[in-house]
Coordinates of N, CA, C and O in Angstrom, one line a residue:
X1 N 62.4 148.0 117.3 CA 61.1 147.5 117.2 C 61.2 146.0 117.3 O 61.8 145.3 116.4
X2 N 60.5 145.3 118.2 CA 60.6 143.9 118.3 C 59.8 143.2 117.2 O 58.9 143.7 116.7
X3 N 60.2 141.9 117.0 CA 59.5 141.2 115.9 C 58.2 140.6 116.5 O 58.2 140.3 117.7
X4 N 57.2 140.4 115.7 CA 56.0 139.7 116.1 C 56.3 138.2 116.3 O 57.4 137.7 115.8
X5 N 55.4 137.5 116.9 CA 55.6 136.1 117.1 C 55.7 135.3 115.8 O 56.5 134.4 115.6
X6 N 54.9 135.7 114.8 CA 55.0 135.1 113.5 C 56.3 135.3 112.8 O 56.9 134.4 112.3
X7 N 56.8 136.6 112.9 CA 58.1 136.9 112.3 C 59.2 136.2 113.0 O 60.2 135.7 112.3
X8 N 59.1 136.0 114.3 CA 60.2 135.3 115.1 C 60.2 133.8 114.7 O 61.2 133.3 114.5
X9 N 59.0 133.2 114.5 CA 58.9 131.8 114.1 C 59.5 131.6 112.7 O 60.2 130.7 112.5
X10 N 59.2 132.6 111.8 CA 59.7 132.5 110.4 C 61.2 132.6 110.5 O 61.9 131.9 109.8
X11 N 61.7 133.5 111.3 CA 63.2 133.7 111.4 C 63.8 132.4 111.9 O 64.9 132.0 111.5
X12 N 63.2 131.8 112.9 CA 63.8 130.6 113.5 C 63.8 129.5 112.5 O 64.7 128.7 112.4
X13 N 62.7 129.4 111.7 CA 62.7 128.4 110.6 C 63.8 128.6 109.6 O 64.4 127.6 109.1
X14 N 64.0 129.8 109.2 CA 65.0 130.1 108.2 C 66.4 129.8 108.8 O 67.2 129.2 108.1
X15 N 66.6 130.1 110.1 CA 67.9 129.8 110.7 C 68.1 128.3 110.8 O 69.2 127.8 110.5
X16 N 67.1 127.5 111.2 CA 67.3 126.1 111.3 C 67.5 125.5 109.9 O 68.2 124.5 109.7
X17 N 66.8 126.0 108.8 CA 67.0 125.5 107.5 C 68.5 125.8 107.0 O 69.1 125.0 106.4
X18 N 69.0 127.0 107.4 CA 70.4 127.3 107.1 C 71.3 126.4 107.7 O 72.3 125.9 107.1
X19 N 71.1 126.1 109.0 CA 72.0 125.1 109.7 C 71.9 123.7 109.1 O 72.8 123.0 109.0
X20 N 70.7 123.3 108.7 CA 70.5 122.0 108.1 C 71.2 122.0 106.7 O 71.8 120.9 106.4
X21 N 71.2 123.0 105.9 CA 71.8 123.0 104.6 C 73.3 123.1 104.7 O 74.0 122.4 104.0
X22 N 73.8 124.1 105.5 CA 75.3 124.3 105.6 C 75.7 124.7 107.0 O 75.8 125.9 107.2
X23 N 75.9 123.8 107.9 CA 76.1 124.2 109.3 C 77.4 124.9 109.5 O 77.5 125.8 110.3
X24 N 78.4 124.6 108.7 CA 79.7 125.3 108.8 C 79.6 126.8 108.4 O 80.1 127.7 109.1
X25 N 78.9 127.1 107.3 CA 78.7 128.5 106.9 C 77.8 129.2 107.9 O 78.1 130.3 108.3
X26 N 76.8 128.5 108.4 CA 75.9 129.2 109.3 C 76.6 129.5 110.6 O 76.3 130.6 111.2
X27 N 77.4 128.7 111.1 CA 78.1 129.0 112.4 C 79.2 130.0 112.1 O 79.5 130.8 113.1
X28 N 79.7 130.1 110.9 CA 80.7 131.2 110.7 C 80.1 132.6 110.6 O 80.8 133.5 110.9
X29 N 78.9 132.7 110.1 CA 78.3 134.0 110.0 C 77.4 134.4 111.2 O 76.9 135.5 111.3
X30 N 77.2 133.5 112.1 CA 76.4 133.7 113.3 C 77.1 134.8 114.1 O 78.3 134.7 114.4
X31 N 76.4 135.8 114.6 CA 77.0 136.8 115.4 C 77.2 136.4 116.8 O 76.7 135.3 117.2
X32 N 77.9 137.2 117.6 CA 78.0 136.9 119.0 C 79.2 136.1 119.4 O 79.4 135.7 120.5
X33 N 80.1 135.8 118.4 CA 81.3 135.0 118.8 C 82.5 135.9 119.0 O 83.6 135.3 119.2
X34 N 82.4 137.2 119.0 CA 83.5 138.1 119.3 C 83.2 138.8 120.6 O 82.0 139.2 120.8
X35 N 84.2 138.9 121.4 CA 84.0 139.7 122.6 C 84.4 141.1 122.4 O 85.1 141.5 121.4
X36 N 84.0 142.0 123.2 CA 84.4 143.4 123.1 C 85.9 143.6 123.4 O 86.4 142.8 124.3
X37 N 86.5 144.5 122.8 CA 88.0 144.6 123.0 C 88.2 145.2 124.4 O 87.5 146.0 124.9
X38 N 89.3 144.7 125.0 CA 89.7 145.2 126.4 C 90.4 146.5 126.2 O 90.8 147.0 125.1
X39 N 90.6 147.2 127.4 CA 91.3 148.5 127.4 C 92.7 148.3 126.9 O 93.3 149.1 126.2
X40 N 93.3 147.2 127.3 CA 94.7 146.9 127.0 C 94.8 146.7 125.4 O 95.8 147.2 124.8
X41 N 93.9 146.0 124.9 CA 93.9 145.7 123.4 C 93.7 147.1 122.7 O 94.3 147.3 121.6
X42 N 92.8 147.9 123.2 CA 92.7 149.2 122.5 C 93.9 150.1 122.6 O 94.3 150.8 121.7
X43 N 94.6 150.0 123.8 CA 95.8 150.8 123.9 C 96.9 150.3 123.0 O 97.6 151.0 122.3
X44 N 97.0 148.9 122.9 CA 98.0 148.4 121.9 C 97.7 148.7 120.5 O 98.6 149.0 119.7
X45 N 96.4 148.8 120.1 CA 96.0 149.2 118.8 C 96.3 150.6 118.5 O 96.8 151.0 117.4
X46 N 96.1 151.5 119.6 CA 96.4 152.9 119.4 C 98.0 153.1 119.2 O 98.4 153.9 118.4
X47 N 98.8 152.3 120.0 CA 100.2 152.4 119.8 C 100.6 152.0 118.4 O 101.5 152.6 117.7
X48 N 100.0 150.9 117.9 CA 100.3 150.5 116.6 C 99.9 151.5 115.5 O 100.7 151.8 114.6
X49 N 98.8 152.1 115.7 CA 98.4 153.2 114.8 C 99.4 154.4 114.8 O 99.7 154.9 113.7
X50 N 99.8 154.8 116.0 CA 100.8 155.9 116.1 C 102.1 155.5 115.4 O 102.7 156.3 114.7
X51 N 102.6 154.3 115.6 CA 103.8 153.8 115.0 C 103.7 153.8 113.5 O 104.5 154.3 112.7
X52 N 102.5 153.3 113.0 CA 102.3 153.4 111.6 C 102.2 154.8 111.0 O 102.7 155.0 109.9
X53 N 101.5 155.7 111.8 CA 101.4 157.1 111.3 C 102.8 157.7 111.2 O 103.1 158.4 110.3
X54 N 103.7 157.4 112.2 CA 105.1 157.9 112.2 C 105.8 157.4 111.0 O 106.5 158.2 110.3
X55 N 105.7 156.1 110.7 CA 106.3 155.6 109.5 C 105.8 156.2 108.2 O 106.5 156.5 107.3
X56 N 104.5 156.4 108.1 CA 103.9 157.0 107.0 C 104.4 158.4 106.7 O 104.8 158.8 105.6
X57 N 104.4 159.2 107.8 CA 104.9 160.6 107.7 C 106.4 160.6 107.4 O 106.9 161.5 106.6
X58 N 107.2 159.7 108.0 CA 108.6 159.7 107.9 C 109.0 159.3 106.5 O 110.0 159.7 105.9
X59 N 108.2 158.5 105.8 CA 108.6 158.0 104.5 C 108.4 159.0 103.4 O 109.1 159.0 102.4
X60 N 107.6 160.0 103.7 CA 107.3 161.0 102.6 C 108.5 161.9 102.3 O 108.9 162.0 101.2
X61 N 109.2 162.5 103.3 CA 110.4 163.3 103.0 C 111.5 162.5 102.5 O 112.3 163.0 101.6
X62 N 111.7 161.3 103.0 CA 112.8 160.5 102.4 C 112.5 160.1 101.0 O 113.4 160.1 100.2
X63 N 111.3 159.9 100.7 CA 110.9 159.6 99.3 C 111.1 160.8 98.4 O 111.7 160.6 97.3
X64 N 110.8 162.0 98.9 CA 111.0 163.2 98.0 C 112.4 163.6 97.9 O 112.8 164.1 96.8
X65 N 113.2 163.4 98.9 CA 114.6 164.0 98.9 C 115.7 163.0 98.7 O 116.7 163.3 98.0
X66 N 115.6 161.9 99.3 CA 116.7 161.0 99.4 C 116.6 159.9 98.3 O 117.5 159.8 97.4
X67 N 115.7 159.0 98.4 CA 115.6 157.8 97.6 C 114.2 157.4 97.4 O 113.4 157.5 98.3
X68 N 113.9 157.0 96.2 CA 112.5 156.7 95.9 C 112.1 155.3 96.5 O 110.9 155.0 96.6
X69 N 113.1 154.6 97.0 CA 112.8 153.3 97.6 C 112.1 153.4 99.0 O 111.6 152.5 99.5
X70 N 112.2 154.7 99.5 CA 111.6 154.9 100.8 C 110.1 155.0 100.8 O 109.4 155.2 101.8
X71 N 109.5 154.9 99.6 CA 108.1 154.9 99.4 C 107.5 153.6 100.2 O 106.4 153.6 100.7
X72 N 108.3 152.6 100.2 CA 107.9 151.3 100.9 C 107.7 151.6 102.4 O 106.8 151.0 103.0
X73 N 108.5 152.5 103.0 CA 108.3 152.8 104.4 C 106.9 153.4 104.6 O 106.2 153.0 105.6
X74 N 106.5 154.3 103.7 CA 105.1 154.8 103.9 C 104.0 153.8 103.7 O 103.0 153.8 104.4
X75 N 104.2 152.9 102.8 CA 103.2 151.9 102.5 C 103.2 150.9 103.8 O 102.1 150.6 104.2
X76 N 104.3 150.6 104.3 CA 104.4 149.7 105.5 C 103.7 150.5 106.7 O 103.0 149.9 107.5
X77 N 104.0 151.7 106.8 CA 103.3 152.5 107.8 C 101.8 152.5 107.7 O 101.1 152.4 108.7
X78 N 101.3 152.6 106.5 CA 99.9 152.6 106.3 C 99.3 151.2 106.7 O 98.2 151.2 107.3
X79 N 100.0 150.2 106.3 CA 99.5 148.8 106.7 C 99.5 148.6 108.2 O 98.5 148.1 108.7
X80 N 100.5 149.1 108.8 CA 100.6 149.0 110.3 C 99.5 149.9 110.9 O 98.8 149.5 111.9
X81 N 99.2 151.1 110.4 CA 98.1 151.9 110.9 C 96.7 151.1 110.8 O 96.0 151.1 111.7
X82 N 96.5 150.6 109.6 CA 95.3 149.8 109.4 C 95.2 148.6 110.3 O 94.1 148.4 110.9
X83 N 96.2 147.9 110.5 CA 96.2 146.8 111.4 C 96.0 147.2 112.8 O 95.3 146.5 113.6
X84 N 96.6 148.3 113.2 CA 96.3 148.8 114.6 C 94.9 149.2 114.8 O 94.4 148.9 115.9
X85 N 94.2 149.8 113.9 CA 92.8 150.1 114.0 C 92.0 148.8 114.1 O 91.1 148.7 115.0
X86 N 92.2 147.9 113.2 CA 91.5 146.6 113.3 C 91.7 145.9 114.6 O 90.8 145.4 115.2
X87 N 93.0 145.9 115.0 CA 93.3 145.2 116.3 C 92.6 145.9 117.5 O 92.1 145.3 118.4
X88 N 92.5 147.3 117.4 CA 91.8 148.0 118.5 C 90.3 147.8 118.6 O 89.8 147.8 119.7
X89 N 89.7 147.7 117.4 CA 88.2 147.6 117.5 C 87.6 146.2 117.5 O 86.5 146.1 117.8
X90 N 88.4 145.2 117.3 CA 87.9 143.8 117.4 C 88.4 143.2 118.7 O 89.5 143.5 119.1
X91 N 87.6 142.3 119.2 CA 88.0 141.6 120.4 C 88.4 140.2 120.0 O 88.2 139.7 118.8
X92 N 89.0 139.4 120.9 CA 89.3 138.0 120.6 C 88.1 137.2 120.4 O 87.1 137.4 121.0
X93 N 88.2 136.1 119.6 CA 87.1 135.2 119.4 C 86.9 134.3 120.7 O 87.9 133.9 121.3
X94 N 85.7 134.0 120.9 CA 85.3 133.1 122.0 C 85.5 131.7 121.5 O 85.0 131.3 120.5
X95 N 86.2 130.9 122.3 CA 86.5 129.5 121.8 C 85.3 128.6 121.6 O 85.2 128.0 120.6
X96 N 84.4 128.6 122.6 CA 83.3 127.6 122.5 C 82.0 128.2 122.0 O 81.0 127.5 122.1
X97 N 82.0 129.3 121.3 CA 80.8 129.9 120.9 C 80.1 129.2 119.8 O 78.9 129.1 119.7
X98 N 80.9 128.6 118.9 CA 80.3 128.0 117.7 C 79.5 126.7 118.1 O 78.4 126.5 117.6
X99 N 80.1 125.9 119.0 CA 79.5 124.6 119.3 C 78.2 124.9 120.2 O 77.3 124.1 120.1
X100 N 78.3 125.8 121.0 CA 77.1 126.1 121.9 C 75.9 126.7 121.2 O 74.8 126.5 121.7
X101 N 76.1 127.5 120.2 CA 75.0 128.2 119.6 C 74.4 127.4 118.5 O 73.3 127.8 118.0
X102 N 75.0 126.4 117.9 CA 74.4 125.7 116.8 C 73.4 124.7 117.2 O 73.5 124.0 118.3
X103 N 72.2 124.6 116.5 CA 71.3 123.6 116.8 C 71.8 122.2 116.5 O 72.7 122.0 115.8
X104 N 71.1 121.2 117.1 CA 71.6 119.8 116.9 C 71.4 119.4 115.5 O 70.4 119.6 114.9
X105 N 72.5 118.9 115.0 CA 72.5 118.4 113.6 C 73.1 117.0 113.6 O 74.1 116.7 112.9
X106 N 72.5 116.1 114.4 CA 73.1 114.8 114.6 C 73.2 114.0 113.3 O 74.2 113.3 113.0
X107 N 72.1 114.0 112.5 CA 72.1 113.1 111.3 C 73.1 113.6 110.3 O 73.8 112.8 109.7
X108 N 73.2 114.9 110.1 CA 74.2 115.4 109.1 C 75.6 115.2 109.6 O 76.5 114.8 108.8
X109 N 75.8 115.3 110.8 CA 77.2 115.1 111.4 C 77.5 113.6 111.3 O 78.7 113.2 111.0
X110 N 76.5 112.7 111.6 CA 76.8 111.3 111.5 C 77.1 110.9 110.0 O 78.0 110.1 109.8
X111 N 76.4 111.4 109.1 CA 76.7 111.1 107.7 C 78.1 111.6 107.3 O 78.8 110.9 106.6
X112 N 78.4 112.7 107.8 CA 79.8 113.3 107.4 C 80.8 112.4 108.1 O 81.9 112.2 107.5
X113 N 80.6 112.0 109.3 CA 81.6 111.2 110.0 C 81.8 109.8 109.4 O 82.9 109.3 109.4
X114 N 80.7 109.2 108.9 CA 80.8 107.9 108.3 C 81.5 108.0 106.9 O 82.3 107.1 106.6
X115 N 81.1 108.9 106.1 CA 81.6 109.0 104.7 C 83.0 109.7 104.6 O 83.6 110.1 105.6
X116 N 83.4 109.9 103.4 CA 84.6 110.6 103.1 C 84.4 112.1 103.3 O 83.4 112.6 103.0
X117 N 85.4 112.7 103.9 CA 85.2 114.1 104.3 C 85.7 115.1 103.2 O 85.9 116.2 103.4
X118 N 86.0 114.6 102.0 CA 86.5 115.4 101.0 C 85.5 116.4 100.5 O 84.2 116.2 100.6
X119 N 85.9 117.5 100.0 CA 85.0 118.6 99.5 C 84.1 118.1 98.4 O 82.9 118.3 98.4
X120 N 84.7 117.3 97.4 CA 83.9 116.9 96.3 C 82.8 115.9 96.7 O 81.7 116.0 96.2
X121 N 83.1 115.1 97.7 CA 82.0 114.1 98.1 C 80.9 114.8 98.9 O 79.7 114.5 98.7
X122 N 81.2 115.9 99.6 CA 80.2 116.7 100.3 C 79.3 117.4 99.3 O 78.1 117.5 99.4
X123 N 80.0 117.9 98.2 CA 79.2 118.6 97.2 C 78.3 117.6 96.4 O 77.1 118.0 96.1
X124 N 78.8 116.5 96.1 CA 78.0 115.4 95.4 C 76.8 115.0 96.3 O 75.7 114.9 95.8
X125 N 77.0 114.9 97.6 CA 75.9 114.5 98.5 C 74.9 115.6 98.5 O 73.7 115.3 98.5
X126 N 75.3 116.8 98.6 CA 74.4 118.0 98.6 C 73.6 118.0 97.3 O 72.4 118.3 97.3
X127 N 74.2 117.8 96.2 CA 73.6 117.8 94.9 C 72.5 116.7 94.9 O 71.4 116.9 94.4
X128 N 72.8 115.5 95.4 CA 71.9 114.4 95.4 C 70.7 114.7 96.2 O 69.5 114.4 95.9
X129 N 70.9 115.3 97.4 CA 69.8 115.6 98.3 C 68.8 116.6 97.7 O 67.6 116.5 97.9
X130 N 69.3 117.6 97.0 CA 68.5 118.6 96.3 C 67.5 117.9 95.3 O 66.4 118.4 95.2
X131 N 68.0 117.0 94.6 CA 67.2 116.4 93.5 C 66.3 115.3 94.1 O 65.3 114.9 93.5
X132 N 66.6 114.8 95.3 CA 65.7 113.8 95.9 C 64.5 114.4 96.5 O 63.4 113.8 96.6
X133 N 64.6 115.7 96.9 CA 63.5 116.3 97.6 C 62.4 116.8 96.7 O 62.1 116.8 95.7

């Protein structure tokens, strides 16, 4: 269901306010900066999943019969399985997506470029701006 014109304007205002308040956070949560995974990436993820599954299953009999230290093999297998699934379903990040999608924030960027870039100074500046408004 599409948004009405009023709802779309409100959403645009909220988005621009978010960019004005914290552009780094806004660009990090903005969607659309991941590409779809390629067939090769999915195949590599499936191979990683199968290798992890093999380690997981192989670690169980060694753990039960030979040595309890082989439990680590099963845990490593599970981690590899999980990594393979994540690798298969995510695509690589697009390099220039953040800069192209963000609205112009010239004044905030100029202030940041002029002053000290430390975390504490940015927090102090943000605190001052809130009480000035």
